[in-house]
Structures are given as structure tokens and as C-alpha cells.
Short mmCIF file of C-alpha atoms in Angstrom, two decimals:
data_model
loop_
_atom_site.label_atom_id
_atom_site.label_comp_id
_atom_site.label_asym_id
_atom_site.label_seq_id
_atom_site.Cartn_x
_atom_site.Cartn_y
_atom_site.Cartn_z
CA UNK A 1 -19.94 -21.83 -15.40
CA UNK A 2 -17.01 -19.82 -14.03
CA UNK A 3 -15.77 -16.53 -15.53
CA UNK A 4 -12.99 -18.16 -17.58
CA UNK A 5 -15.38 -20.67 -19.20
CA UNK A 6 -17.84 -17.88 -19.93
CA UNK A 7 -15.19 -15.79 -21.64
CA UNK A 8 -14.26 -18.80 -23.83
CA UNK A 9 -17.88 -19.36 -24.84
CA UNK A 10 -18.28 -15.68 -25.74
CA UNK A 11 -15.15 -15.82 -27.92
CA UNK A 12 -16.46 -18.90 -29.81
CA UNK A 13 -19.79 -17.12 -30.43
CA UNK A 14 -17.92 -14.14 -31.85
CA UNK A 15 -15.98 -16.40 -34.26
CA UNK A 16 -19.23 -18.03 -35.49
CA UNK A 17 -20.79 -14.60 -36.03
CA UNK A 18 -17.82 -13.39 -38.06
CA UNK A 19 -17.99 -16.55 -40.26
CA UNK A 20 -21.70 -16.00 -40.98
CA UNK A 21 -21.20 -12.33 -41.83
CA UNK A 22 -18.46 -13.18 -44.34
CA UNK A 23 -20.64 -15.84 -45.99
CA UNK A 24 -23.62 -13.46 -46.26
CA UNK A 25 -21.42 -10.81 -47.85
CA UNK A 26 -20.13 -13.12 -50.59
CA UNK A 27 -23.64 -14.44 -51.31
CA UNK A 28 -25.52 -11.16 -51.19
CA UNK A 29 -23.22 -9.07 -53.40
CA UNK A 30 -23.47 -11.27 -56.55
CA UNK A 31 -27.21 -11.61 -56.08
CA UNK A 32 -27.62 -7.87 -55.75
CA UNK A 33 -25.74 -7.26 -59.00
CA UNK A 34 -27.84 -9.89 -60.79
CA UNK A 35 -31.20 -8.31 -59.92
CA UNK A 36 -31.26 -5.71 -62.78
CA UNK A 37 -30.50 -8.39 -65.33
CA UNK A 38 -33.15 -10.61 -63.86
CA UNK A 39 -35.60 -7.75 -64.14
CA UNK A 40 -34.70 -7.31 -67.79
CA UNK A 41 -35.42 -10.96 -68.35
CA UNK A 42 -38.97 -10.32 -67.12
CA UNK A 43 -39.72 -7.69 -69.85
CA UNK A 44 -42.43 -8.92 -72.26
CA UNK A 45 -40.55 -9.88 -75.42
CA UNK A 46 -42.17 -11.89 -78.06
CA UNK A 47 -40.42 -15.20 -77.58
CA UNK A 48 -43.55 -17.08 -76.77
CA UNK A 49 -44.85 -18.68 -73.58
CA UNK A 50 -41.90 -21.02 -72.79
CA UNK A 51 -39.27 -18.25 -72.26
CA UNK A 52 -41.73 -16.16 -70.22
CA UNK A 53 -42.48 -19.08 -67.92
CA UNK A 54 -38.78 -19.73 -67.39
CA UNK A 55 -38.31 -16.07 -66.35
CA UNK A 56 -41.08 -16.37 -63.79
CA UNK A 57 -39.41 -19.43 -62.27
CA UNK A 58 -36.06 -17.63 -61.95
CA UNK A 59 -37.77 -14.67 -60.33
CA UNK A 60 -39.49 -16.85 -57.79
CA UNK A 61 -36.21 -18.62 -57.00
CA UNK A 62 -34.41 -15.32 -56.47
CA UNK A 63 -37.19 -14.00 -54.26
CA UNK A 64 -37.09 -17.18 -52.20
CA UNK A 65 -33.32 -16.97 -51.86
CA UNK A 66 -33.52 -13.31 -50.82
CA UNK A 67 -36.10 -14.20 -48.18
CA UNK A 68 -33.78 -16.86 -46.79
CA UNK A 69 -30.86 -14.43 -46.78
CA UNK A 70 -32.95 -11.77 -45.03
CA UNK A 71 -33.92 -14.35 -42.41
CA UNK A 72 -30.29 -15.38 -41.92
CA UNK A 73 -29.17 -11.76 -41.63
CA UNK A 74 -31.89 -11.15 -39.04
CA UNK A 75 -30.71 -14.19 -37.10
CA UNK A 76 -27.12 -12.97 -37.29
CA UNK A 77 -28.16 -9.55 -36.01
CA UNK A 78 -29.93 -11.20 -33.10
CA UNK A 79 -26.89 -13.33 -32.37
CA UNK A 80 -24.66 -10.24 -32.55
CA UNK A 81 -26.91 -8.44 -30.07
CA UNK A 82 -26.72 -11.49 -27.83
CA UNK A 83 -22.91 -11.49 -28.01
CA UNK A 84 -22.79 -7.75 -27.35
CA UNK A 85 -25.03 -8.19 -24.35
CA UNK A 86 -22.81 -11.04 -23.17
CA UNK A 87 -19.73 -8.85 -23.46
CA UNK A 88 -21.44 -6.13 -21.45
CA UNK A 89 -22.35 -8.68 -18.81
CA UNK A 90 -18.74 -9.90 -18.81
CA UNK A 91 -17.39 -6.38 -18.28
CA UNK A 92 -19.95 -5.78 -15.55
CA UNK A 93 -18.95 -9.05 -13.86
CA UNK A 94 -15.26 -8.11 -14.03
CA UNK A 95 -16.04 -4.71 -12.51
CA UNK A 96 -18.10 -6.38 -9.79
CA UNK A 97 -15.29 -8.79 -8.96
CA UNK A 98 -12.75 -5.95 -8.90
CA UNK A 99 -15.01 -3.97 -6.57
CA UNK A 100 -15.11 -6.94 -4.17
CA UNK A 101 -11.41 -6.36 -3.47
CA UNK A 102 -12.12 -2.94 -2.00
CA UNK A 103 -11.77 -3.48 1.74
CA UNK A 104 -11.71 -1.40 4.90
CA UNK A 105 -8.94 -3.75 6.04
CA UNK A 106 -6.58 -2.17 3.48
CA UNK A 107 -6.15 0.85 5.75
CA UNK A 108 -4.36 -1.45 8.24
CA UNK A 109 -1.63 -2.46 5.78
CA UNK A 110 -1.38 0.05 2.92
CA UNK A 111 0.85 3.13 3.16
CA UNK A 112 -0.62 6.17 1.35
CA UNK A 113 2.98 7.17 0.57
CA UNK A 114 3.14 4.36 -2.04
CA UNK A 115 0.09 5.75 -3.90
CA UNK A 116 -0.83 2.18 -4.77
CA UNK A 117 -4.55 1.67 -4.30
CA UNK A 118 -7.66 0.86 -6.31
CA UNK A 119 -8.99 -2.47 -7.52
CA UNK A 120 -9.57 -2.19 -11.30
CA UNK A 121 -7.50 -2.38 -14.49
CA UNK A 122 -7.17 1.42 -14.49
CA UNK A 123 -5.36 1.03 -11.16
CA UNK A 124 -2.67 -1.19 -12.69
CA UNK A 125 -4.08 -4.67 -12.13
CA UNK A 126 -3.28 -7.17 -14.90
CA UNK A 127 -5.54 -10.21 -15.20
CA UNK A 128 -4.40 -13.73 -16.15
CA UNK A 129 -7.70 -15.44 -16.92
CA UNK A 130 -6.13 -18.87 -17.40
CA UNK A 131 -5.05 -19.21 -13.77
CA UNK A 132 -7.57 -16.75 -12.26
CA UNK A 133 -4.78 -14.54 -10.91
CA UNK A 134 -4.28 -10.76 -10.99
CA UNK A 135 -0.87 -9.09 -10.63
CA UNK A 136 0.29 -5.50 -10.16
CA UNK A 137 3.66 -3.75 -10.15
CA UNK A 138 4.32 -0.47 -8.36
CA UNK A 139 6.74 1.64 -6.40
CA UNK A 140 8.74 4.76 -7.08
CA UNK A 141 12.20 6.08 -7.88
CA UNK A 142 13.39 8.74 -5.45
CA UNK A 143 16.62 10.71 -5.78
CA UNK A 144 17.61 13.18 -3.06
CA UNK A 145 20.28 15.83 -2.61
CA UNK A 146 21.02 16.05 1.14
CA UNK A 147 23.10 18.60 3.03
CA UNK A 148 23.66 18.39 6.80
CA UNK A 149 24.96 21.54 8.50
CA UNK A 150 26.21 19.51 11.50
CA UNK A 151 27.32 15.93 12.08
CA UNK A 152 24.38 13.50 12.33
CA UNK A 153 26.50 10.79 13.93
CA UNK A 154 25.31 8.12 11.47
CA UNK A 155 24.94 7.63 7.73
CA UNK A 156 24.40 11.03 6.15
CA UNK A 157 21.05 9.96 4.66
CA UNK A 158 19.53 9.15 8.08
CA UNK A 159 18.05 11.76 10.39
CA UNK A 160 17.51 10.32 13.87
CA UNK A 161 18.02 12.74 16.80
CA UNK A 162 18.97 9.79 19.03
CA UNK A 163 22.19 9.44 17.01
CA UNK A 164 23.25 13.10 17.11
CA UNK A 165 26.63 13.72 18.77
CA UNK A 166 26.45 15.55 22.12
CA UNK A 167 27.65 18.25 22.21
CA UNK A 168 27.01 19.41 18.63
CA UNK A 169 29.74 18.60 16.12
CA UNK A 170 29.91 21.31 13.44
CA UNK A 171 30.99 19.03 10.62
CA UNK A 172 28.99 19.39 7.40
CA UNK A 173 28.20 16.58 4.98
CA UNK A 174 26.57 16.27 1.56
CA UNK A 175 25.10 13.28 -0.24
CA UNK A 176 23.24 12.37 -3.40
CA UNK A 177 21.19 9.25 -2.73
CA UNK A 178 18.57 7.14 -4.51
CA UNK A 179 18.39 4.43 -1.85
CA UNK A 180 14.80 5.31 -0.95
CA UNK A 181 13.70 3.91 -4.32
CA UNK A 182 11.05 1.25 -3.79
CA UNK A 183 9.78 -1.76 -5.75
CA UNK A 184 6.41 -3.40 -5.09
CA UNK A 185 4.82 -6.56 -6.48
CA UNK A 186 1.30 -7.74 -5.64
CA UNK A 187 -0.94 -10.66 -6.57
CA UNK A 188 -4.56 -11.49 -5.79
CA UNK A 189 -6.71 -14.57 -6.31
CA UNK A 190 -10.42 -15.17 -5.75
CA UNK A 191 -11.37 -18.69 -4.57
CA UNK A 192 -14.35 -20.46 -3.08
CA UNK A 193 -12.58 -20.22 0.28
CA UNK A 194 -12.07 -16.45 0.21
CA UNK A 195 -10.04 -13.72 -1.50
CA UNK A 196 -6.28 -13.86 -1.01
CA UNK A 197 -3.42 -11.56 -1.98
CA UNK A 198 0.35 -11.36 -1.55
CA UNK A 199 2.54 -8.29 -1.14
CA UNK A 200 6.29 -7.91 -1.61
CA UNK A 201 8.25 -4.65 -1.30
CA UNK A 202 11.98 -3.86 -1.46
CA UNK A 203 14.26 -0.84 -1.33
CA UNK A 204 18.01 -0.22 -1.79
CA UNK A 205 19.13 -0.08 1.85
CA UNK A 206 20.70 -3.54 1.89
CA UNK A 207 24.08 -2.05 2.83
CA UNK A 208 25.27 0.79 5.08
CA UNK A 209 27.82 1.75 2.42
CA UNK A 210 26.63 4.96 0.75
CA UNK A 211 27.76 3.63 -2.66
CA UNK A 212 26.33 0.11 -2.26
CA UNK A 213 22.78 -0.16 -3.61
CA UNK A 214 22.06 -3.72 -2.53
CA UNK A 215 18.34 -4.47 -2.38
CA UNK A 216 16.65 -5.02 0.97
CA UNK A 217 13.38 -6.79 1.67
CA UNK A 218 10.88 -4.61 3.50
CA UNK A 219 7.59 -6.48 3.55
CA UNK A 220 6.55 -9.96 2.44
CA UNK A 221 3.16 -11.29 3.49
CA UNK A 222 -0.05 -13.01 2.48
CA UNK A 223 -3.36 -11.50 3.45
CA UNK A 224 -6.94 -12.39 2.74
CA UNK A 225 -10.61 -11.96 3.47
CA UNK A 226 -12.00 -15.30 4.59
CA UNK A 227 -15.35 -16.77 3.48
CA UNK A 228 -16.64 -15.84 6.93
CA UNK A 229 -18.08 -12.38 6.45
CA UNK A 230 -16.12 -9.52 7.96
CA UNK A 231 -12.89 -11.39 8.80
CA UNK A 232 -9.36 -10.77 7.50
CA UNK A 233 -5.92 -12.19 8.25
CA UNK A 234 -2.27 -11.29 7.58
CA UNK A 235 0.69 -13.64 7.91
CA UNK A 236 4.31 -12.66 7.26
CA UNK A 237 6.51 -9.57 7.65
CA UNK A 238 4.70 -6.23 7.56
CA UNK A 239 4.47 -2.88 9.34
CA UNK A 240 3.80 -3.42 13.04
CA UNK A 241 0.18 -3.56 14.16
CA UNK A 242 1.09 -0.76 16.63
CA UNK A 243 1.71 1.66 13.74
CA UNK A 244 -1.12 3.60 12.10
CA UNK A 245 -0.14 3.91 8.45
CA UNK A 246 -2.81 6.54 7.78
CA UNK A 247 -0.97 8.91 10.15
CA UNK A 248 2.23 8.80 8.07
CA UNK A 249 3.23 12.38 7.06
CA UNK A 250 3.37 13.58 3.45
CA UNK A 251 7.16 13.88 3.20
CA UNK A 252 10.21 12.60 1.32
CA UNK A 253 12.28 11.56 4.36
CA UNK A 254 12.19 7.79 4.70
CA UNK A 255 12.42 7.67 8.52
CA UNK A 256 9.47 9.91 9.29
CA UNK A 257 9.20 11.64 12.69
CA UNK A 258 11.47 10.31 15.43
CA UNK A 259 8.35 9.30 17.41
CA UNK A 260 7.04 7.03 14.64
CA UNK A 261 6.04 3.52 15.71
CA UNK A 262 7.82 0.23 15.07
CA UNK A 263 8.80 -0.46 11.48
CA UNK A 264 8.51 -4.10 10.41
CA UNK A 265 7.79 -7.30 12.32
CA UNK A 266 6.97 -10.90 11.60
CA UNK A 267 3.40 -11.48 12.71
CA UNK A 268 0.14 -13.36 12.66
CA UNK A 269 -2.75 -10.91 12.60
CA UNK A 270 -6.54 -11.23 12.54
CA UNK A 271 -9.05 -8.42 12.06
CA UNK A 272 -12.82 -8.31 11.96
CA UNK A 273 -15.51 -5.68 11.48
CA UNK A 274 -17.57 -4.81 14.53
CA UNK A 275 -20.59 -3.40 12.70
CA UNK A 276 -22.38 -3.71 9.37
CA UNK A 277 -21.47 -0.16 8.40
CA UNK A 278 -17.79 -1.22 8.57
CA UNK A 279 -16.76 1.87 10.51
CA UNK A 280 -15.12 -0.08 13.36
CA UNK A 281 -12.43 -2.74 13.02
CA UNK A 282 -10.94 -4.81 15.85
CA UNK A 283 -7.50 -6.43 15.42
CA UNK A 284 -5.47 -8.87 17.45
CA UNK A 285 -1.92 -9.94 16.63
CA UNK A 286 1.21 -11.60 17.91
CA UNK A 287 4.54 -10.17 16.72
CA UNK A 288 8.14 -11.28 16.98
CA UNK A 289 9.83 -10.04 20.18
CA UNK A 290 13.16 -8.23 20.49
CA UNK A 291 14.24 -7.09 23.96
CA UNK A 292 16.59 -4.07 23.93
CA UNK A 293 18.48 -3.72 27.23
CA UNK A 294 21.24 -1.44 28.57
CA UNK A 295 24.00 -3.17 30.57
CA UNK A 296 22.68 -6.59 29.58
CA UNK A 297 21.78 -9.03 26.82
CA UNK A 298 18.16 -9.28 25.75
CA UNK A 299 16.45 -12.63 25.22
CA UNK A 300 13.14 -13.54 23.62
CA UNK A 301 10.88 -16.29 24.99
CA UNK A 302 7.37 -15.21 24.03
CA UNK A 303 5.88 -13.07 21.23
CA UNK A 304 4.42 -9.65 21.93
CA UNK A 305 0.61 -9.58 22.13
CA UNK A 306 -1.30 -6.68 20.58
CA UNK A 307 -4.92 -5.47 20.60
CA UNK A 308 -6.06 -2.67 18.31
CA UNK A 309 -9.26 -0.75 17.51
CA UNK A 310 -9.79 1.41 14.40
CA UNK A 311 -12.60 3.66 13.30
CA UNK A 312 -12.99 5.58 10.03
CA UNK A 313 -15.55 8.37 10.04
CA UNK A 314 -16.46 11.41 7.98
CA UNK A 315 -14.35 13.62 10.27
CA UNK A 316 -11.24 11.42 9.95
CA UNK A 317 -9.83 8.28 11.54
CA UNK A 318 -8.66 7.08 14.95
CA UNK A 319 -6.57 4.10 16.08
CA UNK A 320 -5.96 2.94 19.66
CA UNK A 321 -3.66 -0.01 20.35
CA UNK A 322 -1.89 -1.70 23.25
CA UNK A 323 0.90 -4.25 23.58
CA UNK A 324 2.03 -6.53 26.39
CA UNK A 325 5.55 -7.95 26.45
CA UNK A 326 7.72 -10.31 28.40
CA UNK A 327 11.16 -8.74 28.85
CA UNK A 328 14.01 -11.12 29.59
CA UNK A 329 17.74 -10.40 29.87
CA UNK A 330 21.02 -11.54 31.36
CA UNK A 331 23.82 -9.40 32.71
CA UNK A 332 26.83 -8.80 30.50
CA UNK A 333 28.73 -11.66 32.13
CA UNK A 334 25.78 -14.02 31.58
CA UNK A 335 26.00 -14.92 35.27
CA UNK A 336 22.49 -13.78 36.13
CA UNK A 337 19.13 -13.28 34.43
CA UNK A 338 15.78 -11.70 35.16
CA UNK A 339 12.36 -11.12 33.63
CA UNK A 340 10.06 -8.11 33.69
CA UNK A 341 6.67 -7.08 32.35
CA UNK A 342 6.47 -4.51 29.57
CA UNK A 343 3.46 -2.70 28.18
CA UNK A 344 2.57 0.23 25.97
CA UNK A 345 -0.38 2.12 24.54
CA UNK A 346 -0.57 4.30 21.46
CA UNK A 347 -3.24 6.50 19.90
CA UNK A 348 -3.06 8.06 16.45
CA UNK A 349 -5.28 9.37 13.73
CA UNK A 350 -6.20 11.92 11.11
CA UNK A 351 -8.53 14.92 11.29
CA UNK A 352 -9.90 16.98 8.44
CA UNK A 353 -10.00 20.74 9.04
CA UNK A 354 -13.60 21.93 8.38
CA UNK A 355 -14.00 24.13 5.32
CA UNK A 356 -10.53 23.32 3.96
CA UNK A 357 -8.56 20.48 2.41
CA UNK A 358 -6.07 20.61 5.29
CA UNK A 359 -5.35 17.48 7.32
CA UNK A 360 -3.99 17.03 10.85
CA UNK A 361 -2.16 13.80 11.67
CA UNK A 362 -0.98 12.74 15.13
CA UNK A 363 0.49 9.90 17.19
CA UNK A 364 1.06 9.54 20.93
CA UNK A 365 2.86 6.86 22.99
CA UNK A 366 3.18 5.85 26.62
CA UNK A 367 4.61 2.72 28.17
CA UNK A 368 7.13 0.91 30.32
CA UNK A 369 9.53 -1.56 28.77
CA UNK A 370 8.03 -0.43 25.47
CA UNK A 371 10.10 2.23 23.73
CA UNK A 372 13.17 0.20 22.81
CA UNK A 373 11.19 -1.55 20.09
CA UNK A 374 8.01 0.46 19.51
CA UNK A 375 9.37 4.05 19.26
CA UNK A 376 11.88 4.29 16.44
CA UNK A 377 14.15 6.97 17.91
CA UNK A 378 14.64 4.82 21.01
CA UNK A 379 15.15 1.79 18.80
CA UNK A 380 17.93 3.73 17.05
CA UNK A 381 19.52 4.52 20.43
CA UNK A 382 19.38 0.89 21.57
CA UNK A 383 18.89 -0.57 25.03
CA UNK A 384 15.78 1.49 25.87
CA UNK A 385 13.42 -1.26 27.02
CA UNK A 386 15.17 -1.45 30.36
CA UNK A 387 18.40 -1.43 32.35
CA UNK A 388 19.93 -4.50 33.96
CA UNK A 389 20.82 -3.56 37.56
CA UNK A 390 23.83 -5.71 38.45
CA UNK A 391 23.80 -4.62 42.08
CA UNK A 392 20.29 -5.98 42.60
CA UNK A 393 20.26 -8.61 39.86
CA UNK A 394 17.11 -7.03 38.45
CA UNK A 395 15.89 -6.00 35.00
CA UNK A 396 14.31 -2.57 35.45
CA UNK A 397 12.00 -1.36 32.62
CA UNK A 398 12.24 2.25 31.42
CA UNK A 399 9.17 4.50 31.35
CA UNK A 400 8.85 6.31 28.00
CA UNK A 401 6.46 8.74 26.31
CA UNK A 402 6.30 10.76 23.12
CA UNK A 403 4.45 11.60 19.96
CA UNK A 404 4.22 13.87 16.94
CA UNK A 405 1.80 16.22 15.22
CA UNK A 406 1.60 16.97 11.48
CA UNK A 407 -0.25 19.67 9.56
CA UNK A 408 -0.68 19.20 5.79
CA UNK A 409 -1.87 22.10 3.66
CA UNK A 410 -2.45 22.23 -0.14
CA UNK A 411 -1.78 25.71 -1.51
CA UNK A 412 -3.07 24.81 -4.98
CA UNK A 413 -3.84 21.62 -6.89
CA UNK A 414 -0.12 21.25 -7.63
CA UNK A 415 1.60 22.82 -4.61
CA UNK A 416 1.43 21.64 -1.00
CA UNK A 417 3.27 21.88 2.34
CA UNK A 418 3.79 19.78 5.45
CA UNK A 419 4.82 21.04 8.89
CA UNK A 420 5.50 18.80 11.87
CA UNK A 421 6.85 18.53 15.40
CA UNK A 422 7.93 15.46 17.39
CA UNK A 423 9.01 14.71 20.96
CA UNK A 424 10.29 11.60 22.76
CA UNK A 425 11.24 11.38 26.44
CA UNK A 426 12.58 8.80 28.90
CA UNK A 427 12.23 8.74 32.69
CA UNK A 428 15.85 8.00 33.54
CA UNK A 429 16.88 5.76 36.41
CA UNK A 430 19.50 6.79 38.97
CA UNK A 431 21.77 3.94 37.85
CA UNK A 432 21.96 5.29 34.29
CA UNK A 433 25.04 7.24 33.16
CA UNK A 434 24.98 10.99 32.58
CA UNK A 435 25.20 10.60 28.78
CA UNK A 436 22.05 8.47 28.66
CA UNK A 437 19.21 9.48 26.34
CA UNK A 438 16.82 11.90 28.08
CA UNK A 439 14.71 13.46 25.32
CA UNK A 440 14.74 14.53 21.68
CA UNK A 441 12.93 17.06 19.49
CA UNK A 442 12.18 16.91 15.75
CA UNK A 443 10.88 19.61 13.37
CA UNK A 444 9.88 19.45 9.68
CA UNK A 445 8.85 22.06 7.10
CA UNK A 446 8.40 21.26 3.40
CA UNK A 447 7.20 22.59 0.07
CA UNK A 448 6.27 19.97 -2.56
CA UNK A 449 5.35 20.58 -6.20
CA UNK A 450 3.47 18.06 -8.36
CA UNK A 451 3.43 19.10 -12.04
CA UNK A 452 1.62 15.89 -13.01
CA UNK A 453 0.20 12.89 -11.18
CA UNK A 454 3.20 10.56 -11.21
CA UNK A 455 5.89 13.06 -10.21
CA UNK A 456 6.78 15.02 -7.06
CA UNK A 457 9.65 17.40 -6.41
CA UNK A 458 10.30 19.51 -3.36
CA UNK A 459 12.45 20.95 -0.61
CA UNK A 460 12.40 19.83 3.03
CA UNK A 461 14.00 21.42 6.09
CA UNK A 462 14.69 19.37 9.23
CA UNK A 463 15.86 20.33 12.69
CA UNK A 464 16.49 17.95 15.55
CA UNK A 465 18.01 18.01 19.01
CA UNK A 466 19.09 15.42 21.56
CA UNK A 467 19.38 16.10 25.29
CA UNK A 468 21.14 13.71 27.66
CA UNK A 469 20.43 12.95 31.29
CA UNK A 470 23.19 15.37 32.34
CA UNK A 471 21.58 18.24 30.39
CA UNK A 472 24.05 18.46 27.50
CA UNK A 473 22.57 18.82 24.01
CA UNK A 474 23.43 18.30 20.37
CA UNK A 475 21.48 19.61 17.36
CA UNK A 476 21.48 19.19 13.57
CA UNK A 477 19.96 21.20 10.69
CA UNK A 478 19.32 19.59 7.29
CA UNK A 479 18.14 20.65 3.84
CA UNK A 480 16.98 18.01 1.38
CA UNK A 481 15.86 18.43 -2.23
CA UNK A 482 14.09 15.37 -3.66
CA UNK A 483 12.49 14.12 -6.86
CA UNK A 484 10.12 11.17 -6.85
CA UNK A 485 8.63 9.38 -9.87
CA UNK A 486 5.93 6.75 -9.29
CA UNK A 487 5.97 3.57 -11.38
CA UNK A 488 2.26 2.84 -10.97
#
């Protein structure tokens, strides 16, 4: 008997029990009121033997009926205890099934920023017992007041040092924006072939117009834990396997540090646990390619291949991943083409500071033909996988490196701060122009107040600088005040 059938049987038992209790009530009350009068009928009055014998018969009948009623009440009590025990077993079974959804694999796909975790009803899951499907809604509404003290070179709500004008343009800008608002919908279903779930998230960045709040799809995937113990898969569009979501800073800014890894990618991903303690997880994936080339047109023949290793320990977590790529491009005239090999490695993690609640988060990158897609500041710049050398007819990959460090400190249970620093650099080629991207810096300082669980408000200060190959620089300062209310 499955859980749905069991719940139906329990409900029918409860209906039978209620019917019996009602019947006993209507039978017992009149009989109880009649007992004193029956007792009076048993008093010795001088009506002779026939009336006295009739009274004895009525007494015996009442006693027999009371015995039957007592027996029926006892049976009903037993049945009620059985139903109560069944309900307790049902609740325990539901809790057990909810606990089965807790998975170490969730750390590969869930962003702590969403504050959407947990597996029970108290965590927002709604059960549809008729189709054996659970659903959950989540997300948050974020509204920000942004002031830039210099020109950012792009939309005023973005803060990417790669886009800063060089030299600095002292043009201020101000914006009120709620585009970071996010909507999330999840489902999960338990089957004889494994446990499967879907995830869909959207925000309001569907248009570059500051006043256009068109929705944009962020992630859409199906994931599951197969019937083979310790295996998990993900198919669809999700955060890149090269990004460690646990190393995301506690901040309002949607872009994160400029050295953050690739955002979203279509992928096929498999993960499995390497030990029974579930402290080590190995992942392999293929992701959609996108070659970003200067002085040429990128082409995509083969997907990027990724290997990743995660560990979660008492001291924190660590992720190491690598990617291999085929880079292919033509010159601007499409009269020649070339291929090159690209690769990259990244390491990131979290560390708890002993004796405190402080947390250190970090990410580091190194690669060749890697940064144009897998380091977001270089992705913003464009053309940073390589340079097409027309003189030699060769595609020449660019060597890149970078990373960021974050320190998170709670002052009290309701007040906390985040401080961070980021750096990205490129080893320029001689054939690159003087205004080519050389390196960027990124700094964050914040103070966030949480008066109650579902609400955050705070102030963030940003500073960033871009330096070109020729040594010229451009910098921007920003202040941002934000409010965030979580739906879940």
C-alpha cells in the first residue's frame, strides 16, 4: 500500500469512528436518564408477585444493554487508539520521506542568497497527495537606491570594472531599481526510479531599458537522485559547474565580485559521492561553448568538458574544478580560420574562523583561453578568450588569472557586515592595442540589518578600477541602499 492509499484508509476509519461515537451518545443518554426511574420500579411495593417479576426482567434487560454499550465503547476506544497510532505513523512517514530529500548534492546547485532550503512543510513545501507531487514557491523582492559618483560606462545598476571609462569620467548618476527581484518555483516527485525535482527562476532583467521590467529566465532544469545509491544528475540551464555557489558573498549587488565565475550555461551534469560519509563529491559535466575572440568571430564546435571535486568538512568547504575547451574562430573577413586549445582551473571555498561566527570565502582562477567565458569581468569586456592574429593566421589564447576574498562578520544577531577585495589580470600580447584590458580591482564594504527573518536592509559601498595595457586607469565609487523581502 502506497502513502496515498494509506491516507485514504485512515480517513475512512476516522469516519466510521465518528459514526459510532454519535450512535453511542444518542443511545447512552436516554438510558442514563431512565436508570433512576428503573430503580424506583424495583422498590418493594405491595402489588403482588407479577409486577415485581416484571421489574426484575426490565432490570436484567437494562444491565445487559449497558454491558453491550460498555463493550462497544471499549471497542471504539481501541479503534480510536488504532487510528491515532496510524496518524502518528503517517506523520512519521511523511517526515521520513521529506528527510530523504536532504542531499549533499544541493550544495552544487543552491545559492544561499535565495534562502530557500529545507525539505519539510515548515520550509514551504506543499504536498499534492493525489499526484504524489510537492511544490514550493520562493524568491524575494529587492528595491535599491543607487548613486554612482563617476560614470560606470554601462547601465547604472551594473558595477563591472571592465566597463569603466578610461580615463575616469566624472559624471554622476542615480537610479531606483527593483530589477533584482527574483521568482522561484520548484517541484519534487518520489518514484520507484529515484527522486526527481525541477527548478525555475526568473528576474526582471529582460530588457536593458531602466524602466522596462520584462521578466528574464535565469535557471530552468531537472535534477534527481537516481535509484543507484550516491548518484545525482542535472539537465538544463543552471549556474556553471565551474562556479562554487557556497562562496557567493553576503551582499545585495547582483553581479558579485568581478572575479566571480561563469553565470549560467546549458549543461548535462553527473555527480556521485566518493565515500559513505558523503564528505567528498565528484562531478563531471559538459556545458555549452561560447568562444569570445578579439579581432575575429568565435565559433563553437564542441562543448566544454568539466571535472570538479567538492568536500564539506567541519572547518568549511573546498571546491577544485578544471575545464578544457576547443577554441575556434575566423578572422573578421571570414577568409581564414584557426583552432586552439583552452583550459582553466579554479579553486574556491569557505572557512570558519575558530571561536567566532565569522566566515572567509574565496575564489581563485588561472587559465589560457579561459577568461572570456569563465571570469565574469572578462566576459563583460568581450573577446578575452584569445586574439586572432591576421598576420600569422593564428588564434592566440590569452593567459588570465584572478580571484577574490570575502570576510563576513556578524556584529549581533540582527546586524552583520561583509568586506571584500577582487582582482583580475590578463597577460597581454604584443599585437593587442594600448587600450586593451590589463587588470581590474574591486572593493566592497557593507552593513546589513535584519529586524526579522524575512527582511534585510542595508548600505553597501563599492570601489572599482580598470587599468589598460598602456597604463591609463579609470575608477568608480558607488553607494547603494537596498531593501530585500523574502517570499519564502
